Coordinates of C-alpha atoms in Angstrom, one line a residue:
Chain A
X2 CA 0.0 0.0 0.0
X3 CA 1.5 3.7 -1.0
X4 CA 1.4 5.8 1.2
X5 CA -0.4 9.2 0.8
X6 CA 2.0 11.6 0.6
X7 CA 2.2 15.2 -0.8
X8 CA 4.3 14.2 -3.6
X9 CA 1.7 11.1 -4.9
X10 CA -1.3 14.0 -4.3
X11 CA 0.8 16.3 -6.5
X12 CA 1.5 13.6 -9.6
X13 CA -2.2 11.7 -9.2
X14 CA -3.3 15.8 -9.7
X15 CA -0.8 16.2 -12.5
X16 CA -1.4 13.6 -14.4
X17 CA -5.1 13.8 -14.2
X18 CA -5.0 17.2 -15.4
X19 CA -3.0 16.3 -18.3
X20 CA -5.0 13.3 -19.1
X21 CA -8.4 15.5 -19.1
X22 CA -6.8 17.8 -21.6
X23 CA -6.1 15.1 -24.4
X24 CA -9.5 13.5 -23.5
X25 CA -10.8 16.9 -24.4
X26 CA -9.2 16.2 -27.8
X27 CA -10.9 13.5 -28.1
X28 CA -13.9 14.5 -27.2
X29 CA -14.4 17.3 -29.3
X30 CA -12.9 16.7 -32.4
X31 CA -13.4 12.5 -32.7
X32 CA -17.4 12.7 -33.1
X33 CA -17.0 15.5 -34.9
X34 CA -15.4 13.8 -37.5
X35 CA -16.8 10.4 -36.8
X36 CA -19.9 11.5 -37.7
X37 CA -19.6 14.2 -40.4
X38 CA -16.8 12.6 -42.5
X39 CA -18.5 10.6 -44.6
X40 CA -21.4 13.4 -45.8
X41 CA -18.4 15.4 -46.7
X42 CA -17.4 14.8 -50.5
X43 CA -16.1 16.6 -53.2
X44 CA -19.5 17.6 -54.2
X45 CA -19.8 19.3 -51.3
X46 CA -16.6 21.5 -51.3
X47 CA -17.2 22.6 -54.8
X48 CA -20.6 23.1 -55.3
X49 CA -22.9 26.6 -54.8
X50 CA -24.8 26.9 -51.3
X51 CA -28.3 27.1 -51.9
X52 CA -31.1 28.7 -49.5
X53 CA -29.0 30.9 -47.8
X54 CA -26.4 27.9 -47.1
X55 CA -28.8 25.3 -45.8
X56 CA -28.2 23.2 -48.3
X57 CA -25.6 22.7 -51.1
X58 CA -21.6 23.3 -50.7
X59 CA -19.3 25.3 -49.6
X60 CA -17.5 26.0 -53.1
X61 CA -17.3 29.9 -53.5
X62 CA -17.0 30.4 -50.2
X63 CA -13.8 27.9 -50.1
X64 CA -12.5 29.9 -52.9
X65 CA -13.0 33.4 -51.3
X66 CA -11.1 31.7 -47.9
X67 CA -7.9 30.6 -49.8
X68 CA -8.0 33.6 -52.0
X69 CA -8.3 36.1 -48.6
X70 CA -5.3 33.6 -47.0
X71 CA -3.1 33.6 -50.1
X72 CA -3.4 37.7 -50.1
X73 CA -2.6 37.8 -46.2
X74 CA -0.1 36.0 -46.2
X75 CA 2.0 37.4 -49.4
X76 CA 1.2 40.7 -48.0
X77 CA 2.4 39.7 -43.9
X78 CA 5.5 38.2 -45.7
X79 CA 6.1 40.9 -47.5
X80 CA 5.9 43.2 -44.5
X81 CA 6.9 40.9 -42.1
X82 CA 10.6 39.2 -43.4
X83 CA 12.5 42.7 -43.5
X84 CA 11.6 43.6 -39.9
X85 CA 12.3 39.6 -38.8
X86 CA 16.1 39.7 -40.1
X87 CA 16.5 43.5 -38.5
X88 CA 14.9 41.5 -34.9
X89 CA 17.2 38.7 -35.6
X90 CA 20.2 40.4 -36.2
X91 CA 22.6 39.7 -33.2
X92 CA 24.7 42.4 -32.9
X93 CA 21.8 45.0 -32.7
X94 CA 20.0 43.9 -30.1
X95 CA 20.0 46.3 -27.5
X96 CA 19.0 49.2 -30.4
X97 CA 16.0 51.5 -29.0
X98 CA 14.2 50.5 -32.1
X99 CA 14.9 47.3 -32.0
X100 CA 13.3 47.2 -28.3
X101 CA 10.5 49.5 -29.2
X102 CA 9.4 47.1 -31.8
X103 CA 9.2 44.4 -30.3
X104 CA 6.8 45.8 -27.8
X105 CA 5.0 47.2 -30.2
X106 CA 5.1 43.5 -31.7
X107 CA 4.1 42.2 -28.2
X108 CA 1.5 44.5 -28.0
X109 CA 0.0 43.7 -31.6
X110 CA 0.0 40.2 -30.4
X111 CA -2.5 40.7 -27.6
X112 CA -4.7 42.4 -28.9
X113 CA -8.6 41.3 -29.4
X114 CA -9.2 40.3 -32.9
X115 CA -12.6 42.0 -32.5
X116 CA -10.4 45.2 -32.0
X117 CA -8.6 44.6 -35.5
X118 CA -12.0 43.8 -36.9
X119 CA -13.0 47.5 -36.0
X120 CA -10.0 48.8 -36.7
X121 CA -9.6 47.4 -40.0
X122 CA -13.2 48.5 -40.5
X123 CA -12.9 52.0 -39.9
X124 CA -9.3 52.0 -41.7
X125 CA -9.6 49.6 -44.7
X126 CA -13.3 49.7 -45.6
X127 CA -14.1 53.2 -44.5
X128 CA -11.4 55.7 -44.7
X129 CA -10.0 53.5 -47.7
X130 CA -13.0 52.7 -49.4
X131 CA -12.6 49.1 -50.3
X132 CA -15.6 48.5 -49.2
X133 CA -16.5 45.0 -47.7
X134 CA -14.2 43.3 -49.6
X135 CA -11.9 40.4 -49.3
X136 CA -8.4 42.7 -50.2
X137 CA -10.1 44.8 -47.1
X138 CA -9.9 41.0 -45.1
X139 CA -7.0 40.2 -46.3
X140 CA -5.1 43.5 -45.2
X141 CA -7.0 42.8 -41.6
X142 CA -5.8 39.5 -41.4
X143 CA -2.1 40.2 -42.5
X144 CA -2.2 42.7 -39.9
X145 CA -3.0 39.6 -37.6
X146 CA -0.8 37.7 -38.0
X147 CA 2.2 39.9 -38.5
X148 CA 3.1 39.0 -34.9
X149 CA 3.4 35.3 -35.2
X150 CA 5.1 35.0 -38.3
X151 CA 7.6 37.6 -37.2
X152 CA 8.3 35.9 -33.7
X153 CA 8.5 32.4 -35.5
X154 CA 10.6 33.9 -38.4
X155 CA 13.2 35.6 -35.7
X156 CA 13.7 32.4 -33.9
X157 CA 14.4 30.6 -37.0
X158 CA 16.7 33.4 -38.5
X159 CA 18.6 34.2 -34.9
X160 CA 20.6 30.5 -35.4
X161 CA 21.7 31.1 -39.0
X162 CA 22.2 34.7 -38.1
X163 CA 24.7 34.2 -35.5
X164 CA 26.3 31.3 -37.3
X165 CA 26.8 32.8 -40.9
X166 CA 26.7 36.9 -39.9
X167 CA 30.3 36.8 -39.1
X168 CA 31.5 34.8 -42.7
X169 CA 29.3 37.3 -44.6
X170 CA 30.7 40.5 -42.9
X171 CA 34.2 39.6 -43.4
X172 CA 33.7 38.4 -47.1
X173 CA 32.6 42.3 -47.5
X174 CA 29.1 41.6 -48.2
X175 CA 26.4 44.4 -47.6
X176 CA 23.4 43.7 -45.1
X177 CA 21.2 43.8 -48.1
X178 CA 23.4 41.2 -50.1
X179 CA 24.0 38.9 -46.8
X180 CA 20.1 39.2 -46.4
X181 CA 19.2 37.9 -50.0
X182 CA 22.0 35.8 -51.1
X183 CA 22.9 33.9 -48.3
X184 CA 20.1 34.3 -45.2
X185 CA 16.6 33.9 -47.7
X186 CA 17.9 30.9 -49.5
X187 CA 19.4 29.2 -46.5
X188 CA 16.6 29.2 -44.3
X189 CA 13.9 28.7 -47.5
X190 CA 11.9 25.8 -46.1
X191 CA 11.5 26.7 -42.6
X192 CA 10.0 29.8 -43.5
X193 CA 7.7 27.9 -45.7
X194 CA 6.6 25.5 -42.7
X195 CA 6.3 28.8 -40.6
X196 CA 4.2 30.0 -43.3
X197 CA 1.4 26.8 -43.3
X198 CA 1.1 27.5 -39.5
X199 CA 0.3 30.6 -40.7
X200 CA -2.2 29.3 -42.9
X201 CA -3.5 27.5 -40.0
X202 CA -4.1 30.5 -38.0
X203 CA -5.3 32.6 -41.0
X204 CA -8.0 30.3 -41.7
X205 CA -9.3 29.7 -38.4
X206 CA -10.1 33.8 -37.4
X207 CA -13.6 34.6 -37.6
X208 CA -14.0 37.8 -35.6
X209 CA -11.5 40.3 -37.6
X210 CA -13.9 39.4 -40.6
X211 CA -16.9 40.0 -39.9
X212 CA -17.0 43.6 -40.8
X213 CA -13.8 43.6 -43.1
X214 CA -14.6 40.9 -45.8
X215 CA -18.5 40.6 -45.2
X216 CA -21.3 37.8 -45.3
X217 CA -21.9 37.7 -49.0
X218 CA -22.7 33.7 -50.5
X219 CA -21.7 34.7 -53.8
X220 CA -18.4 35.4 -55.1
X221 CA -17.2 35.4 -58.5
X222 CA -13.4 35.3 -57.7
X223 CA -12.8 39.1 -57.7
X224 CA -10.9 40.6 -55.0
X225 CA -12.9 43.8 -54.1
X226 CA -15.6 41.9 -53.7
X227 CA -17.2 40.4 -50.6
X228 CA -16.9 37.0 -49.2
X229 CA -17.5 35.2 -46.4
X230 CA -14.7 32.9 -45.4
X231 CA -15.6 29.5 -43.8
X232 CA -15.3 30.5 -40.0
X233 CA -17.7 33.6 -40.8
X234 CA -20.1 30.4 -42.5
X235 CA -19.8 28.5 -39.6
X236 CA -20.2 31.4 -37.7
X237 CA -23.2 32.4 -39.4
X238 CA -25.1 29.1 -40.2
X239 CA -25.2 28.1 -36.5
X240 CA -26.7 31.0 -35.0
X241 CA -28.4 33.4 -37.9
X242 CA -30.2 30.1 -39.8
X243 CA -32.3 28.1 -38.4
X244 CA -31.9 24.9 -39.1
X245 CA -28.3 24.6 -41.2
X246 CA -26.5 23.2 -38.1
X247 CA -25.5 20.2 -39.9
X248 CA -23.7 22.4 -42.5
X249 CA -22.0 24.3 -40.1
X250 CA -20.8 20.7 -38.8
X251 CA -19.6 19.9 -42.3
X252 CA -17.7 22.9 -42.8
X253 CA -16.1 22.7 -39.7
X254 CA -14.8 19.4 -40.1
X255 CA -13.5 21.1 -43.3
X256 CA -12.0 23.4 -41.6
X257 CA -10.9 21.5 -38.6
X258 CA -9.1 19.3 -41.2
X259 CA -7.3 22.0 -43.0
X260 CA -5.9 23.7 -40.1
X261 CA -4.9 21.0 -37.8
X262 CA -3.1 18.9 -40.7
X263 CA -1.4 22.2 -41.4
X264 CA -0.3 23.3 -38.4
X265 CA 0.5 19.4 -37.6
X266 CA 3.1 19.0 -40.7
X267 CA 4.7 22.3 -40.0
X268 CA 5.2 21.4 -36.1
X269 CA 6.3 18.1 -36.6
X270 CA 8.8 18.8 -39.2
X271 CA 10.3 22.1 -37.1
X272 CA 10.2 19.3 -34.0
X273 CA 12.1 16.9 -36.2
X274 CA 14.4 19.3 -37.2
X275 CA 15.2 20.9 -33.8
X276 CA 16.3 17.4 -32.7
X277 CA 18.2 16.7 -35.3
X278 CA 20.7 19.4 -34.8
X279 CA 20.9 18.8 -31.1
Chain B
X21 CA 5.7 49.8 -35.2
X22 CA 3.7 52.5 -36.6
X23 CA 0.9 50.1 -37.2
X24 CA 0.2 49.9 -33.6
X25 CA 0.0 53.3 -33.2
X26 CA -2.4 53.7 -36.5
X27 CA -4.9 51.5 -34.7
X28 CA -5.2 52.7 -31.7
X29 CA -5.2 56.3 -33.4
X30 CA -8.4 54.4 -35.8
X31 CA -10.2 53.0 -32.9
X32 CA -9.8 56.2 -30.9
X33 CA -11.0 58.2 -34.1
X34 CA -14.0 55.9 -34.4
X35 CA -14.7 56.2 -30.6
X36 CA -14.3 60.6 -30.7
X37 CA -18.1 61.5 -31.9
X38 CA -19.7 59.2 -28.9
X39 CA -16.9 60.4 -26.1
X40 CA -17.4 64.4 -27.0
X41 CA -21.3 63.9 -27.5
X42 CA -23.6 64.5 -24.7
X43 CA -23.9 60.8 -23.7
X44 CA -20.0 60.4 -22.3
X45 CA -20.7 60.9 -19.1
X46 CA -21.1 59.3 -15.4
X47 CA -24.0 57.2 -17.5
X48 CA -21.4 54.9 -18.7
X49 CA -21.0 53.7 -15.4
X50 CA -24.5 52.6 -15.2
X51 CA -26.2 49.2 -16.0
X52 CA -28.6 50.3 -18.6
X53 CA -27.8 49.7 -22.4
X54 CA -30.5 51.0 -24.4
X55 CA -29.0 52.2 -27.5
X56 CA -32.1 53.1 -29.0
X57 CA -32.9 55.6 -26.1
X58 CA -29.3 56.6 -25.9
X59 CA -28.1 55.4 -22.5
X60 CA -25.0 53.8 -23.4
X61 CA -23.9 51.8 -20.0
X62 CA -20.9 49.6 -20.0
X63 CA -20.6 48.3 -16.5
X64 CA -23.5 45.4 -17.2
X65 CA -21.2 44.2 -20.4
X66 CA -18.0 44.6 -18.6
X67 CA -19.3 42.8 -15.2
X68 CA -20.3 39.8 -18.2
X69 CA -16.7 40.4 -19.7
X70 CA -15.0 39.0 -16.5
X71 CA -17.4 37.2 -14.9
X72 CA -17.0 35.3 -18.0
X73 CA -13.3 35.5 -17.7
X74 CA -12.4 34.8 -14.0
X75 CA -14.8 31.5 -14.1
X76 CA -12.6 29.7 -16.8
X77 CA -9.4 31.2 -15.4
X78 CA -10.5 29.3 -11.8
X79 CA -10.9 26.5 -13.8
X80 CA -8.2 26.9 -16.6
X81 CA -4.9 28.3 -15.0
X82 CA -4.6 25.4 -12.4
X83 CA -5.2 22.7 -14.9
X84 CA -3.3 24.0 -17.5
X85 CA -0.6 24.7 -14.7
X86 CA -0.5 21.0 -13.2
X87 CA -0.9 19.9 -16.6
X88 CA 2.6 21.6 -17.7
X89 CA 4.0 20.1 -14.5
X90 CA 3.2 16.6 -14.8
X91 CA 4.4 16.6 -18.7
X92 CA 7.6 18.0 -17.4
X93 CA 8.2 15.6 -14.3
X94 CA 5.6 12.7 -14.2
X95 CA 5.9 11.4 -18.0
X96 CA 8.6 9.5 -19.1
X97 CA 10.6 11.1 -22.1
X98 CA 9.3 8.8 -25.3
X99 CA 5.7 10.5 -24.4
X100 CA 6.6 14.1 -23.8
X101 CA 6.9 14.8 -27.7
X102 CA 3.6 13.0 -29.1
X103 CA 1.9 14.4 -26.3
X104 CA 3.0 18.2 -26.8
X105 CA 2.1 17.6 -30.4
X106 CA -1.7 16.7 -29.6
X107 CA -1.8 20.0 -27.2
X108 CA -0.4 21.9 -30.1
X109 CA -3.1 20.4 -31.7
X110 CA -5.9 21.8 -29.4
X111 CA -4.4 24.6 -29.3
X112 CA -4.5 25.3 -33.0
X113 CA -8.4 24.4 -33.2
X114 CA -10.1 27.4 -34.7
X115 CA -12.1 29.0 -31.7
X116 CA -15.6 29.5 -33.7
X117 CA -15.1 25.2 -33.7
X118 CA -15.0 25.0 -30.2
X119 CA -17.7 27.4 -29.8
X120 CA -20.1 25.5 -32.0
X121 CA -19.2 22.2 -30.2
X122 CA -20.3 24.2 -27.0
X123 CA -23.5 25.0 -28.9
X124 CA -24.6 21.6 -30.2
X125 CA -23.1 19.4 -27.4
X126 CA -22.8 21.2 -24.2
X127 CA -25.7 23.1 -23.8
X128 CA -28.0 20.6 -24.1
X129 CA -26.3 18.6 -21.3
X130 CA -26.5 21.7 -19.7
X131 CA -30.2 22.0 -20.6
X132 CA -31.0 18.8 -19.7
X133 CA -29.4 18.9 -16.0
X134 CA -30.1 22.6 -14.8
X135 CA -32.1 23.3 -17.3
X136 CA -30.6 26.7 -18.0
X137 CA -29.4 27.0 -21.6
X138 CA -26.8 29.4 -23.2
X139 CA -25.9 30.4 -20.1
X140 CA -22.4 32.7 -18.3
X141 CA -21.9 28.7 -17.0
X142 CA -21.3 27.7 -20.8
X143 CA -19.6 30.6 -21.9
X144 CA -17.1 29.9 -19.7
X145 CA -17.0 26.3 -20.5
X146 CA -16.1 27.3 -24.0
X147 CA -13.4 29.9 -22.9
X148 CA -11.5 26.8 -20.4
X149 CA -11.3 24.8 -23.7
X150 CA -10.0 27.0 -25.8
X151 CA -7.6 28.7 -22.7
X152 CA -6.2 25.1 -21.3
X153 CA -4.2 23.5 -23.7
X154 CA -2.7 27.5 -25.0
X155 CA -1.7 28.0 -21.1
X156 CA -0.4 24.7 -20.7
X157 CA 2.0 24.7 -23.6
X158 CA 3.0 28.7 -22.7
X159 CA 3.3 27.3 -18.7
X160 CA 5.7 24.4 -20.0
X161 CA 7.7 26.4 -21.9
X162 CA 8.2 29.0 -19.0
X163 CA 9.2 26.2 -16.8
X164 CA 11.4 23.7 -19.1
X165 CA 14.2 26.0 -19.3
X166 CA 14.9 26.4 -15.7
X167 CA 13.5 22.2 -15.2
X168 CA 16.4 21.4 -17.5
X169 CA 18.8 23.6 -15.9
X170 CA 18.0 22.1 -12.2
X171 CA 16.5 19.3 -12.0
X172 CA 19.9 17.6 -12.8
X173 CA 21.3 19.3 -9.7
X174 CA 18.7 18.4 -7.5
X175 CA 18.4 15.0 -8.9
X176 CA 22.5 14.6 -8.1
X177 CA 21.8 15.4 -4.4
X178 CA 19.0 13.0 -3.8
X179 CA 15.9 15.6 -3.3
X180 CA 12.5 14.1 -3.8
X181 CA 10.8 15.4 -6.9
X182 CA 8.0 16.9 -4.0
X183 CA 11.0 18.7 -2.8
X184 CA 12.0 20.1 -6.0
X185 CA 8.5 20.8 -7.2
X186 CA 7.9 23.3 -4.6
X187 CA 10.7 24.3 -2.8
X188 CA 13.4 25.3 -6.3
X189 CA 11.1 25.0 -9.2
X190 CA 8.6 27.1 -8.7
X191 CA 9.9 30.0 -6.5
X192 CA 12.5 30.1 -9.5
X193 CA 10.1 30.5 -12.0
X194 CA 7.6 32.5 -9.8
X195 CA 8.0 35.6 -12.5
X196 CA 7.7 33.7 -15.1
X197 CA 4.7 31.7 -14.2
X198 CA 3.0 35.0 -13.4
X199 CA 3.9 36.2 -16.6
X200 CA 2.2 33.4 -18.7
X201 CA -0.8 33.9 -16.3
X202 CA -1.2 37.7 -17.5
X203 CA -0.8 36.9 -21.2
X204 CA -3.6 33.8 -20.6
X205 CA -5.9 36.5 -19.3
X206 CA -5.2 38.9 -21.9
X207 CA -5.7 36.4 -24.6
X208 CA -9.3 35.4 -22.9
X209 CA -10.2 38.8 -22.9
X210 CA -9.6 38.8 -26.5
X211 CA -11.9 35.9 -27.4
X212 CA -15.2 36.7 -29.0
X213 CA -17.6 34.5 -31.1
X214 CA -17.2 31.7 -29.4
X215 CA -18.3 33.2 -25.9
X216 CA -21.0 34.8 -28.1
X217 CA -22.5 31.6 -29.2
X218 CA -23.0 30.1 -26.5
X219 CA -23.3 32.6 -24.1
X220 CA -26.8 34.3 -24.1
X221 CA -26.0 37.7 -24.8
X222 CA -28.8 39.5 -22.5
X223 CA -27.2 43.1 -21.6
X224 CA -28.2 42.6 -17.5
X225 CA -25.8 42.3 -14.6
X226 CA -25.6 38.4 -14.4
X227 CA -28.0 36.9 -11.2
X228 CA -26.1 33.4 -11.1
X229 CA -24.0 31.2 -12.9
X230 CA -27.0 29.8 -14.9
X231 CA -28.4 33.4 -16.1
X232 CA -27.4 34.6 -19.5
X233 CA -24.6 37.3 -20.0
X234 CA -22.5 39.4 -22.7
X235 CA -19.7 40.6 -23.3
X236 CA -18.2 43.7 -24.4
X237 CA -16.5 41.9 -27.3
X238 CA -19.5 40.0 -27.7
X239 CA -22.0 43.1 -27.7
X240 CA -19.7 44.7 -31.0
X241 CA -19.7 41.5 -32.8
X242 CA -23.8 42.0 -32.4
X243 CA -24.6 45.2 -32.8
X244 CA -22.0 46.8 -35.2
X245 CA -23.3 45.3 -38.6
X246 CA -27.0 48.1 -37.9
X247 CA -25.5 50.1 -35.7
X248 CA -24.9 53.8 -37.1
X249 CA -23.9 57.7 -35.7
X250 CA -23.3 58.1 -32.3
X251 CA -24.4 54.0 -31.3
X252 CA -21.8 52.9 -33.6
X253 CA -19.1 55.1 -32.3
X254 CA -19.7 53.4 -28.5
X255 CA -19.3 50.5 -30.0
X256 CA -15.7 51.5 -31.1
X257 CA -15.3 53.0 -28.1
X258 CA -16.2 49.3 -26.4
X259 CA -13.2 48.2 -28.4
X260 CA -11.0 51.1 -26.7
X261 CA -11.8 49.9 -23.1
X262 CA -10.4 46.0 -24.5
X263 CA -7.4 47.1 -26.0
X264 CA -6.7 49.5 -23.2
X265 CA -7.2 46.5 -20.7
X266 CA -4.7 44.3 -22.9
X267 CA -2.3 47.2 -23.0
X268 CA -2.4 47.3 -19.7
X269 CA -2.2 44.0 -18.7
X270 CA 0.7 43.6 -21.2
X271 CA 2.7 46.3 -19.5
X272 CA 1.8 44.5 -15.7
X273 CA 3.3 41.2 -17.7
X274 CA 6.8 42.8 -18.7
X275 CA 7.0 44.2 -15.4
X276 CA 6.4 40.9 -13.5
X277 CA 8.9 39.7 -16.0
X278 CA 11.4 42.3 -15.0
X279 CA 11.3 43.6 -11.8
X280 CA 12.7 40.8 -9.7
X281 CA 15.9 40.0 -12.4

C-alpha cells in the first residue's frame, strides 16, 4: 500500500490534469469527425450553397477563404521578413528600435481580434473605401498575423544569423546582399513551414472578418468583392439560420481538417528538425 | 511599429463622436444599455466580460498549470513529444469550432441537468477549452528552461521530486509563471464568437452562474453590422476599453517579467 504523501497527491493531480486535456481532444474533435466525415465529398466542397447555405456546398466560399489567406499571407510576408532579419540580427540587439518594436510586436499580439476587426473596418473599408471586400480582409488578417510569423521567423533566423553573420561580414558583403544571397535561400523551407502555421491561424479567425470581408454567398473570384470565409459560414449558419447546423458541422470538419493537418506537418517537421541538430 | 499606433489612433477616431457627444458621461457607469434611447452603459457588459473570464481562469490556470508540471516531471521522455504535439493540436483548433461544439453538445447537457441553456456557465465552458491547452504549452515552456537547468542538480543530491516541485522549481520560476498567467488573461479577454455563441448575450448584470450574460467583445460582434452615428461610435469606443485592458495587462506582464531580475 502507498502511502499518501504530498508528492503522490501532486503527480495523481498532474497527471489527471494532463490526461483531461487530451481527453478533451478527443472528445471534441473525434465525433465530430466520426460522424460528419462521410457526408463530406467533393460535391460538397465545390458546389454553390443554396437557400441561404442550408443546403448545397461550400465551393465559393472555399475559394474566397484561400484567396483572402493567399493575399494575407504574401502581404504579412512581404511586410513581415524585413523587420524579422533586423529583430534577428545579433549584434543590434539592444537598439532603441529594436526594443521598441518588439513591444509594439508584443502589443500587436494581444490584442482582441474584434479590435482589429473594428479597426480594419474603420481604416480599410471606411477611410480607404474598399468596401467590404476580401483585399479589405486580407489587409486585416495580415495585420493579424504579423506578430506570429515575425516571432516564428526571428527564432528561426537568430541561429543562421549568429552562425553565418560573421563569414558574410568579413567576405565584405552588404546587409542587403548577406540578407538575400545567403540568409533567404538558407533558411527557404523553414520559412515555408512557418508560413502553413500561418495558414493555420489565418483560416481559423472569424471575428477580424466579420465587418472587413462581409457575409456575402456569392463570389465570382474578384478581389474587391465580398466574401465570407468558412469560419464567418460556420459562424453564421449556426446562430443566424435556423436549421443549417449540420452544415456548419460539415464545414467545420472542413475546416478543422485544413488547419490541424497544417499546423500538424509544419510542427512536426520544425520538432524533427530541432532534434536533429541537437 | 507604426501600425500599432495607426490602430489605436483608428479605434480612438471611431470612438471621438460618442466620447465628445452628450452621452459620455457618469452614465457609462451605469447598468442600462438601451442604445435606442441613448443610455450607453458599460458596467452590465464589462461585469459579463469578467465574470466570464475569471470562471474559466479558476478553472483553466490550475489545470493548465499541473498539466505543464506533470508533462515535465511525471511522463517518461518517449511520451513528452507526441503528447505536446496533440496539445499543439488543441491549441490550434479554430475557436468558432469549439464554440459550435459548445453549442450543439454542451448546452443541451446543460439543458437537460439545470435546465438553464446558453448560459455565463457555458460561456465559460467554451473559454477553459480553448484557454487550457494554450496555457499549458506557454506554462511548459516557462518552466522547461529552468526544469532542464536544475533538475539535474537536484536529482545529483538525492531531493524528492516533492521537494524540487515546490521548494526550487517554482519559486525560480515564480516571475515567469506569473507572466504566462497575465498573457492567458489577456488572450481570454480577446476571445469573441465563441463566448457569443454560446453565451446568451442578455445586456443585464448576471444573477447566477446559470443566467445569460454578454460581453463587451461580444455586444460589437452584435450590434456593429446596424448600428450607425453616435451607437456605432460606442461600439468602437467598447473596443478602446479591451485594447486599453490588454495594453495594460501587457505592461503588468513585462514588469512581473522584469522587476525581480
Amino acid at each position: 500500500m502507498k502511502k499518501i504523501t504530498k508528492i503522490n497527491i501532486t503527480k495523481w493531480i498532474c497527471l489527471s490534469s494532463l490526461l483531461f486535456i487530451l481527453s478533451l481532444l478527443l472528445l471534441i474533435v473525434g465525433p465530430l469527425l466520426w460522424k460528419n466525415l462521410p457526408d463530406v465529398g467533393l460535391s460538397f466542397l465545390l458546389d454553390q450553397p443554396v437557400f441561404a447555405g442550408k443546403e448545397g456546398g461550400v465551393g465559393p466560399i472555399l475559394r474566397g477563404t484561400v484567396l483572402l489567406t493567399f493575399i494575407a499571407i504574401f502581404i504579412s510576408v512581404i511586410l513581415g521578413l524585413p523587420v524579422a532579419i533586423q529583430l534577428s540580427h545579433p549584434f543590434k540587439k539592444n537598439k532603441r528600435i529594436i526594443k521598441t518594436a518588439r513591444l509594439s510586436l508584443d502589443l500587436l499580439a494581444s490584442t482582441p481580434s474584434i479590435v482589429f476587426g473594428l479597426f480594419g473596418n474603420y481604416f480599410f473599408v471606411i477611410t480607404m473605401k474598399l468596401g467590404y471586400s476580401i483585399l479589405a480582409g486580407a489587409l486585416t488578417l495580415s495585420i493579424m498575423i504579423l506578430p506570429l510569423f515575425i516571432r516564428l521567423c526571428e527564432l528561426e533566423l537568430a541561429t543562421y544569423q549568429e552562425k553565418l553573420l560573421p563569414v558574410g561580414f568579413s567576405h565584405g558583403l552588404s546587409d542587403y546582399e548577406f540578407a538575400t544571397k545567403v540568409l533567404l535561400p538558407v533558411s527557404f523551407t523553414s520559412i515555408g513551414f512557418i508560413l502553413l502555421i500561418c495558414v493555420s491561424r489565418a483560416f481559423g479567425e472569424t471575428a477580424a472578418l466579420l465587418f472587413t470581408s462581409g457575409f456575402s454567398l456569392r463570389n465570382s473570384g474578384n478581389i474587391l468583392e465580398s466574401s465570407r470565409t468558412l469560419s464567418v459560414h460556420i459562424f453564421d449558419m449556426s446562430l443566424n439560420v435556423p436549421g443549417a447546423d449540420g452544415q456548419a458541422m460539415k464545414s467545420s470538419v472542413v475546416l478543422i481538417i485544413v488547419t490541424v493537418l497544417t499546423s500538424l506537418v509544419a510542427r512536426i517537421f520544425i520538432k524533427k528538425r530541432e532534434s536533429n541538430e541537437s | 511599429m507604426s501600425l500599432v499606433v495607426l490602430i489605436f489612433v483608428f479605434t480612438l477616431q471611431g470612438s471621438w463622436p460618442f466620447v465628445t457627444s452628450d452621452y459620455f458621461s457618469l452614465q457609462i457607469f451605469s447598468a442600462n444599455w438601451f442604445p435606442s434611447e441613448n443610455s450607453y452603459g458599460f458596467i452590465s457588459l464589462i461585469t459579463g466580460t469578467f465574470s466570464v473570464l475569471s470562471l474559466s481562469l479558476l478553472v483553466s490556470l490550475p489545470l493548465a498549470f499541473f498539466a505543464a508540471l506533470g508533462l515535465l516531471q511525471f511522463t517518461s521522455k518517449k511520451l513528452t513529444s507526441p503528447i505536446l504535439i496533440l496539445i499543439e493540436t488543441l491549441a490550434g483548433l479554430p475557436s468558432i469550432v469549439i464554440g459550435l461544439y459548445c453549442l450543439l453538445t454542451v448546452i443541451p447537457t446543460t439543458n437537460h441537468i439545470f435546465s438553464s441553456g446558453t448560459s455565463l456557465l457555458v460561456g465559460s465552458i467554451a473559454l477553459s477549452i480553448i484557454l487550457i491547452p494554450q496555457l499549458t504549452l506557454s506554462f511548459y515552456q516557462s518552466l522547461i528552461i529552468q526544469h532542464q537547468l536544475l533538475w539535474p542538480q537536484a536529482w545529483c543530491n538525492n531531493l524528492s521530486s516533492e521537494t524540487f516541485i515546490y521548494k526550487i522549481l517554482i519559486p525560480s520560476s515564480l516571475n515567469k509563471i506569473k507572466e504566462c498567467g497575465i498573457m492567458g488573461i489577456s488572450r481570454g479577454l480577446g476571445e469573441t464568437l465563441a463566448i457569443l455563441m454560446v453565451s446568451g448575450n442578455v445586456v443585464r448584470l448576471p444573477e447566477s452562474i446559470f443566467s445569460p450574460v454578454r460581453t463587451l467583445n461580444a455586444n460589437i460582434a452584435l450590434e456593429m453590422p446596424y448600428a450607425v452615428g453616435i451607437h456605432r461610435s460606442s461600439l468602437f469606443f467598447s473596443g478602446t476599453i479591451t485594447f486599453i485592458f490588454t495594453l495594460f495587462l501587457l505592461l503588468l506582464a513585462k514588469y512581473e517579467k522584469n522587476h525581480k531580475n
